Amino acid sequence: MTGTAVVVGAGVGGLATAIGLRRAGWQVTVRERRTELERYGTAFALHPTAQDALDRLGVGEAMRGRAVPYRSAQVRTPEGRVLAQLPLERLERKAGRPELLISRPYLMDALLAELDAVGDVTVELGEAVTDVAALAAGYDLVVGADGLRSAVRDAWFGAGSGPRKVGSVAWIGIADFDSDIHGETWGRGRFFGLTPVEPGRTNWYAAVPEGTTAADLRGLFEGWHDPIPRILTETDPETWLRYEMRHLFPALPTFVQGGKVALVGDAAHAMTPNLGQGACTAILDAEALTRAVADHGRSGLPAALRSYDQERRRTAQRTALASRTLHRFVSTERTWLRDTAARLLPG
């Protein structure tokens, strides 16, 4: 066995990290504070680079079995006028494959199946981490994959960076019908998104000012173009999921500490969902970290962590900044600023 590692957090980034470390020959323990793995949520977007990373982790085939391509989408006004095309066709031409969308539970299933296939990974549920120093003393490597409110980050990287509100709350759900319209509709201080997720179903999300309740939501989008009112009318508010949109601020000066601690995913660079890159960046982090660890071995762990930080930090933080900047544009009350932002999107 190469070394011992504990991964704190059993979300997408944590499970992907555990798979990569086990494939590299490490003895791996995953600790998750929840008593059950998170299976809520709707659709994740998977950029071709994230698909490549999943292939290297052995999860690509299972992922593609449940994913759907995302090939065409537009930005619209509430009246339905097209402001811009999202650059999906250009992305597919460049990468040679389309962006994919997959339901969160299906991606979790694929990761769990591969975790079972690699074997000998201990998953401890209901285990909140309160003493990170003790973990570091007991394992060769500690990976914080424990999200925006990361205990690992707070213990090893200080409290200077933390969750910051952006003034919006998001509601998300699934409609049980196909929509011919995909993309986002930008209004005054709010926006609505539609994507495919699987045949016969449509993923939707609405970003609205903080304090908006489920009872308010239908009224805020009344009169918007089809099928937005239909989606809100025909889906049960009891099935809607709500979360406050936050990001990590300020950006961390490093993703690694002490030659044995590393952060991945939201723990390292939580971002607003505007670019749909949250899951992608977590997967890319996990694959880059575990590849560096595999290349350097246990004795070269400090060098491996430095290599990981050099590969991922600036790229992930640029993505987070771009997503936050886009959020400012699309949630503005100034329609001229919104339309300018749409014209600047690459076609």
Short mmCIF file of C-alpha atoms in Angstrom, two decimals:
data_model
loop_
_atom_site.label_atom_id
_atom_site.label_comp_id
_atom_site.label_asym_id
_atom_site.label_seq_id
_atom_site.Cartn_x
_atom_site.Cartn_y
_atom_site.Cartn_z
CA MET A 1 0.00 0.00 0.00
CA THR A 2 1.42 3.38 -1.05
CA GLY A 3 0.06 5.45 1.83
CA THR A 4 -3.04 6.29 3.85
CA ALA A 5 -5.50 9.02 2.96
CA VAL A 6 -8.71 10.38 4.41
CA VAL A 7 -11.16 12.25 2.20
CA VAL A 8 -13.51 14.50 4.16
CA GLY A 9 -16.78 14.77 2.25
CA ALA A 10 -18.60 12.28 0.03
CA GLY A 11 -19.95 14.51 -2.70
CA VAL A 12 -18.88 14.39 -6.34
CA GLY A 13 -15.38 15.75 -5.66
CA GLY A 14 -14.82 13.54 -2.62
CA LEU A 15 -15.89 10.31 -4.29
CA ALA A 16 -13.86 11.10 -7.41
CA THR A 17 -10.81 11.77 -5.22
CA ALA A 18 -11.29 8.50 -3.34
CA ILE A 19 -11.46 6.59 -6.63
CA GLY A 20 -8.29 8.20 -7.96
CA LEU A 21 -6.33 7.62 -4.77
CA ARG A 22 -7.41 4.00 -4.54
CA ARG A 23 -6.44 3.45 -8.17
CA ALA A 24 -3.02 4.85 -7.24
CA GLY A 25 -2.69 2.18 -4.55
CA TRP A 26 -3.52 4.25 -1.50
CA GLN A 27 -5.53 3.04 1.48
CA VAL A 28 -8.52 5.37 1.51
CA THR A 29 -11.14 6.33 4.09
CA VAL A 30 -14.03 8.66 3.24
CA ARG A 31 -15.72 10.51 6.08
CA GLU A 32 -19.11 12.14 5.56
CA ARG A 33 -21.00 14.07 8.23
CA ARG A 34 -24.40 13.18 6.78
CA THR A 35 -25.94 9.82 7.62
CA GLU A 36 -26.84 9.31 3.93
CA LEU A 37 -25.09 10.35 0.75
CA GLU A 38 -26.58 13.43 -0.88
CA ARG A 39 -28.79 12.37 -3.77
CA TYR A 40 -30.83 15.54 -4.14
CA GLY A 41 -30.37 17.94 -7.00
CA THR A 42 -31.12 18.16 -10.67
CA ALA A 43 -28.70 18.40 -13.59
CA PHE A 44 -24.93 18.74 -13.69
CA ALA A 45 -23.23 20.09 -16.80
CA LEU A 46 -20.11 18.16 -17.81
CA HIS A 47 -17.67 19.99 -20.07
CA PRO A 48 -15.59 17.75 -22.37
CA THR A 49 -12.54 18.30 -20.16
CA ALA A 50 -14.48 16.94 -17.17
CA GLN A 51 -15.62 14.01 -19.31
CA ASP A 52 -11.97 13.27 -20.09
CA ALA A 53 -11.16 13.37 -16.37
CA LEU A 54 -13.98 10.94 -15.62
CA ASP A 55 -12.63 8.64 -18.34
CA ARG A 56 -9.23 8.64 -16.64
CA LEU A 57 -10.92 7.81 -13.34
CA GLY A 58 -12.80 4.91 -14.95
CA VAL A 59 -16.24 6.49 -14.64
CA GLY A 60 -16.75 7.83 -18.17
CA GLU A 61 -18.66 4.91 -19.68
CA ALA A 62 -21.15 4.67 -16.83
CA MET A 63 -21.63 8.46 -16.86
CA ARG A 64 -22.33 8.56 -20.59
CA GLY A 65 -24.91 5.82 -20.23
CA ARG A 66 -27.19 8.21 -18.34
CA ALA A 67 -26.16 11.62 -19.74
CA VAL A 68 -27.76 13.60 -22.55
CA PRO A 69 -26.02 15.99 -24.99
CA TYR A 70 -26.49 19.73 -24.68
CA ARG A 71 -26.07 21.12 -28.17
CA SER A 72 -28.21 24.22 -28.59
CA ALA A 73 -29.37 26.94 -26.20
CA GLN A 74 -30.13 30.65 -26.26
CA VAL A 75 -30.31 33.65 -23.97
CA ARG A 76 -33.73 35.30 -24.20
CA THR A 77 -35.69 38.23 -22.84
CA PRO A 78 -38.85 37.50 -20.82
CA GLU A 79 -40.85 38.17 -23.99
CA GLY A 80 -38.94 35.43 -25.79
CA ARG A 81 -36.66 37.56 -27.97
CA VAL A 82 -33.31 35.84 -28.53
CA LEU A 83 -30.39 37.91 -27.29
CA ALA A 84 -27.58 35.44 -27.95
CA GLN A 85 -26.66 31.84 -28.64
CA LEU A 86 -24.80 29.98 -25.93
CA PRO A 87 -21.46 28.73 -27.36
CA LEU A 88 -22.37 25.03 -27.24
CA GLU A 89 -21.93 24.35 -30.95
CA ARG A 90 -18.54 26.06 -30.97
CA LEU A 91 -17.53 24.03 -27.91
CA GLU A 92 -18.52 20.78 -29.60
CA ARG A 93 -16.60 21.64 -32.78
CA LYS A 94 -13.48 22.44 -30.78
CA ALA A 95 -13.64 19.44 -28.45
CA GLY A 96 -15.05 16.91 -30.89
CA ARG A 97 -17.81 16.00 -28.44
CA PRO A 98 -20.75 17.87 -26.91
CA GLU A 99 -21.23 19.11 -23.41
CA LEU A 100 -23.31 16.62 -21.45
CA LEU A 101 -25.97 16.97 -18.80
CA ILE A 102 -26.59 14.35 -16.17
CA SER A 103 -28.85 14.10 -13.16
CA ARG A 104 -26.91 14.35 -9.90
CA PRO A 105 -28.21 10.99 -8.60
CA TYR A 106 -27.04 9.26 -11.78
CA LEU A 107 -23.55 10.76 -11.52
CA MET A 108 -23.39 9.73 -7.86
CA ASP A 109 -24.44 6.21 -8.87
CA ALA A 110 -21.65 6.04 -11.44
CA LEU A 111 -19.06 7.21 -8.89
CA LEU A 112 -20.29 4.80 -6.23
CA ALA A 113 -20.23 1.90 -8.67
CA GLU A 114 -16.60 2.65 -9.55
CA LEU A 115 -15.74 3.08 -5.88
CA ASP A 116 -17.12 -0.38 -5.28
CA ALA A 117 -15.21 -1.73 -8.29
CA VAL A 118 -11.83 -0.45 -7.08
CA GLY A 119 -12.57 -1.96 -3.66
CA ASP A 120 -11.18 -1.56 -0.15
CA VAL A 121 -12.40 1.99 0.40
CA THR A 122 -13.95 2.62 3.80
CA VAL A 123 -16.91 5.03 3.73
CA GLU A 124 -17.92 6.31 7.18
CA LEU A 125 -21.30 8.06 7.23
CA GLY A 126 -22.51 10.22 10.08
CA GLU A 127 -18.93 11.10 10.98
CA ALA A 128 -18.55 14.86 11.42
CA VAL A 129 -14.93 15.95 11.50
CA THR A 130 -14.23 18.14 14.52
CA ASP A 131 -10.51 17.54 15.05
CA VAL A 132 -8.69 18.01 11.77
CA ALA A 133 -5.31 17.99 13.50
CA ALA A 134 -5.98 14.46 14.73
CA LEU A 135 -6.83 13.39 11.19
CA ALA A 136 -3.59 14.84 9.90
CA ALA A 137 -1.70 12.96 12.62
CA GLY A 138 -3.36 9.68 11.68
CA TYR A 139 -3.12 9.78 7.88
CA ASP A 140 -0.43 10.58 5.35
CA LEU A 141 -2.83 12.71 3.30
CA VAL A 142 -5.95 14.69 4.23
CA VAL A 143 -8.24 15.91 1.43
CA GLY A 144 -10.90 18.49 2.22
CA ALA A 145 -13.82 17.85 -0.10
CA ASP A 146 -16.29 19.11 2.47
CA GLY A 147 -17.87 21.98 0.61
CA LEU A 148 -18.29 25.70 1.08
CA ARG A 149 -18.24 25.49 4.89
CA SER A 150 -15.19 23.23 4.92
CA ALA A 151 -13.90 22.20 8.34
CA VAL A 152 -10.59 21.23 6.74
CA ARG A 153 -10.19 24.68 5.18
CA ASP A 154 -11.05 26.48 8.40
CA ALA A 155 -8.58 24.38 10.41
CA TRP A 156 -5.62 24.49 8.03
CA PHE A 157 -6.10 27.60 5.92
CA GLY A 158 -7.56 30.00 8.47
CA ALA A 159 -10.87 31.82 8.53
CA GLY A 160 -9.87 34.59 6.13
CA SER A 161 -11.81 33.03 3.26
CA GLY A 162 -15.39 31.97 3.76
CA PRO A 163 -18.92 31.90 2.35
CA ARG A 164 -20.17 35.19 0.98
CA LYS A 165 -23.72 35.95 -0.12
CA VAL A 166 -24.39 37.30 -3.61
CA GLY A 167 -27.91 38.58 -2.92
CA SER A 168 -29.78 35.84 -4.77
CA VAL A 169 -31.56 32.63 -3.91
CA ALA A 170 -32.04 29.78 -6.39
CA TRP A 171 -34.99 27.45 -6.77
CA ILE A 172 -34.49 24.31 -8.87
CA GLY A 173 -36.65 21.43 -10.02
CA ILE A 174 -37.58 18.94 -12.72
CA ALA A 175 -40.60 19.21 -15.03
CA ASP A 176 -42.04 15.97 -16.39
CA PHE A 177 -42.15 17.04 -20.02
CA ASP A 178 -39.67 17.92 -22.75
CA SER A 179 -39.04 21.54 -23.67
CA ASP A 180 -38.02 22.67 -27.14
CA ILE A 181 -36.49 25.78 -25.57
CA HIS A 182 -33.23 25.56 -23.65
CA GLY A 183 -30.92 28.18 -22.19
CA GLU A 184 -31.58 31.15 -19.94
CA THR A 185 -34.06 33.98 -19.85
CA TRP A 186 -32.76 37.19 -18.25
CA GLY A 187 -35.20 39.65 -16.69
CA ARG A 188 -34.90 42.51 -14.23
CA GLY A 189 -33.08 41.20 -11.17
CA ARG A 190 -33.94 37.58 -11.90
CA PHE A 191 -33.39 34.86 -14.46
CA PHE A 192 -34.76 31.44 -15.40
CA GLY A 193 -32.91 28.50 -16.94
CA LEU A 194 -34.02 25.38 -18.83
CA THR A 195 -31.87 22.40 -19.82
CA PRO A 196 -32.47 18.81 -20.86
CA VAL A 197 -31.72 16.19 -18.22
CA GLU A 198 -33.20 12.94 -19.58
CA PRO A 199 -35.88 11.98 -22.13
CA GLY A 200 -39.30 13.25 -21.11
CA ARG A 201 -37.99 15.61 -18.42
CA THR A 202 -36.64 19.16 -18.25
CA ASN A 203 -34.30 20.61 -15.64
CA TRP A 204 -35.16 24.15 -14.54
CA TYR A 205 -33.77 26.74 -12.17
CA ALA A 206 -34.79 30.23 -11.14
CA ALA A 207 -32.51 32.80 -9.52
CA VAL A 208 -34.38 35.54 -7.68
CA PRO A 209 -33.64 38.18 -5.04
CA GLU A 210 -32.83 36.91 -1.58
CA GLY A 211 -35.93 36.53 0.57
CA THR A 212 -38.13 35.29 -2.27
CA THR A 213 -40.36 32.43 -1.12
CA ALA A 214 -41.87 29.54 -3.06
CA ALA A 215 -45.22 31.31 -2.85
CA ASP A 216 -43.70 34.32 -4.62
CA LEU A 217 -42.05 32.43 -7.45
CA ARG A 218 -44.95 31.95 -9.87
CA GLY A 219 -45.88 35.62 -9.66
CA LEU A 220 -42.32 36.73 -10.43
CA PHE A 221 -42.36 34.85 -13.74
CA GLU A 222 -45.97 35.43 -14.72
CA GLY A 223 -46.21 36.54 -18.34
CA TRP A 224 -42.77 35.27 -19.29
CA HIS A 225 -42.46 33.25 -22.48
CA ASP A 226 -43.47 29.59 -22.71
CA PRO A 227 -42.82 27.13 -21.17
CA ILE A 228 -41.75 29.02 -18.02
CA PRO A 229 -45.23 29.66 -16.57
CA ARG A 230 -46.26 26.11 -17.47
CA ILE A 231 -43.25 24.66 -15.64
CA LEU A 232 -44.04 26.56 -12.46
CA THR A 233 -47.74 25.70 -12.71
CA GLU A 234 -47.28 21.99 -13.39
CA THR A 235 -44.52 21.25 -10.88
CA ASP A 236 -45.30 20.76 -7.20
CA PRO A 237 -43.63 23.38 -4.97
CA GLU A 238 -43.04 20.59 -2.46
CA THR A 239 -40.51 19.14 -4.92
CA TRP A 240 -38.66 22.42 -5.50
CA LEU A 241 -35.22 22.76 -3.93
CA ARG A 242 -33.98 26.06 -2.54
CA TYR A 243 -30.46 27.21 -1.84
CA GLU A 244 -28.83 30.55 -1.16
CA MET A 245 -26.29 31.42 -3.80
CA ARG A 246 -22.88 31.97 -2.20
CA HIS A 247 -19.26 31.90 -3.22
CA LEU A 248 -15.90 31.60 -1.48
CA PHE A 249 -14.23 34.97 -0.90
CA PRO A 250 -11.50 36.04 -0.96
CA ALA A 251 -9.74 33.53 -3.17
CA LEU A 252 -7.32 31.27 -1.34
CA PRO A 253 -3.59 31.85 -1.86
CA THR A 254 -3.06 28.08 -2.03
CA PHE A 255 -5.08 24.85 -2.19
CA VAL A 256 -2.50 22.88 -0.16
CA GLN A 257 -0.88 23.13 3.26
CA GLY A 258 1.75 21.40 5.33
CA GLY A 259 2.83 18.94 2.67
CA LYS A 260 -0.14 16.67 3.47
CA VAL A 261 -3.42 18.62 3.22
CA ALA A 262 -5.26 19.55 0.02
CA LEU A 263 -8.64 21.06 -0.86
CA VAL A 264 -10.84 20.14 -3.82
CA GLY A 265 -14.16 21.39 -5.18
CA ASP A 266 -16.25 23.90 -3.25
CA ALA A 267 -13.92 23.71 -0.26
CA ALA A 268 -11.25 25.27 -2.48
CA HIS A 269 -13.20 27.59 -4.78
CA ALA A 270 -16.99 27.55 -4.31
CA MET A 271 -18.61 29.55 -7.09
CA THR A 272 -22.00 30.75 -8.23
CA PRO A 273 -23.70 28.33 -10.67
CA ASN A 274 -23.91 30.77 -13.60
CA LEU A 275 -21.33 29.01 -15.77
CA GLY A 276 -22.48 25.52 -14.76
CA GLN A 277 -18.91 24.60 -13.82
CA GLY A 278 -19.17 23.59 -10.16
CA ALA A 279 -19.20 19.82 -10.72
CA CYS A 280 -16.68 20.08 -13.56
CA THR A 281 -14.11 21.91 -11.48
CA ALA A 282 -14.52 19.45 -8.59
CA ILE A 283 -13.93 16.52 -10.96
CA LEU A 284 -10.94 18.21 -12.56
CA ASP A 285 -9.49 18.94 -9.11
CA ALA A 286 -9.93 15.34 -8.01
CA GLU A 287 -8.32 13.90 -11.13
CA ALA A 288 -5.40 16.36 -11.09
CA LEU A 289 -4.70 15.80 -7.40
CA THR A 290 -4.79 12.03 -7.60
CA ARG A 291 -2.75 11.96 -10.79
CA ALA A 292 -0.04 14.09 -9.13
CA VAL A 293 -0.07 11.84 -6.06
CA ALA A 294 0.22 8.75 -8.23
CA ASP A 295 3.11 10.23 -10.20
CA HIS A 296 5.12 11.28 -7.12
CA GLY A 297 4.36 8.47 -4.70
CA ARG A 298 4.15 8.68 -0.91
CA SER A 299 7.68 9.99 -0.44
CA GLY A 300 7.03 12.77 -2.95
CA LEU A 301 3.73 13.91 -1.46
CA PRO A 302 4.74 17.55 -0.79
CA ALA A 303 5.91 17.88 -4.40
CA ALA A 304 2.69 16.23 -5.61
CA LEU A 305 0.58 18.75 -3.72
CA ARG A 306 2.59 21.66 -5.10
CA SER A 307 2.11 20.28 -8.59
CA TYR A 308 -1.64 19.97 -8.02
CA ASP A 309 -1.87 23.53 -6.72
CA GLN A 310 0.07 24.85 -9.69
CA GLU A 311 -2.14 23.01 -12.17
CA ARG A 312 -5.53 23.78 -10.71
CA ARG A 313 -5.65 26.87 -8.50
CA ARG A 314 -5.43 29.71 -10.99
CA THR A 315 -7.64 27.97 -13.54
CA ALA A 316 -10.35 27.17 -10.99
CA GLN A 317 -10.23 30.64 -9.49
CA ARG A 318 -10.53 32.28 -12.91
CA THR A 319 -13.64 30.17 -13.54
CA ALA A 320 -15.09 31.18 -10.18
CA LEU A 321 -14.44 34.87 -10.87
CA ALA A 322 -15.99 34.64 -14.34
CA SER A 323 -19.08 32.96 -12.92
CA ARG A 324 -19.48 35.58 -10.20
CA THR A 325 -19.03 38.38 -12.74
CA LEU A 326 -21.67 36.87 -15.02
CA HIS A 327 -24.04 36.64 -12.07
CA ARG A 328 -23.70 40.38 -11.51
CA PHE A 329 -24.70 41.03 -15.11
CA VAL A 330 -27.64 38.63 -15.33
CA SER A 331 -29.14 39.61 -11.98
CA THR A 332 -28.99 43.36 -12.62
CA GLU A 333 -32.08 45.56 -12.78
CA ARG A 334 -30.51 47.41 -15.72
CA THR A 335 -31.71 45.77 -18.91
CA TRP A 336 -29.18 47.62 -21.07
CA LEU A 337 -26.37 46.09 -19.01
CA ARG A 338 -27.97 42.67 -19.31
CA ASP A 339 -28.25 42.99 -23.10
CA THR A 340 -24.64 44.15 -23.35
CA ALA A 341 -23.50 41.09 -21.41
CA ALA A 342 -25.47 38.83 -23.75
CA ARG A 343 -23.83 40.39 -26.82
CA LEU A 344 -20.41 39.68 -25.33
CA LEU A 345 -21.07 35.95 -25.05
CA PRO A 346 -18.93 33.99 -27.52
CA GLY A 347 -21.12 32.58 -30.27
#
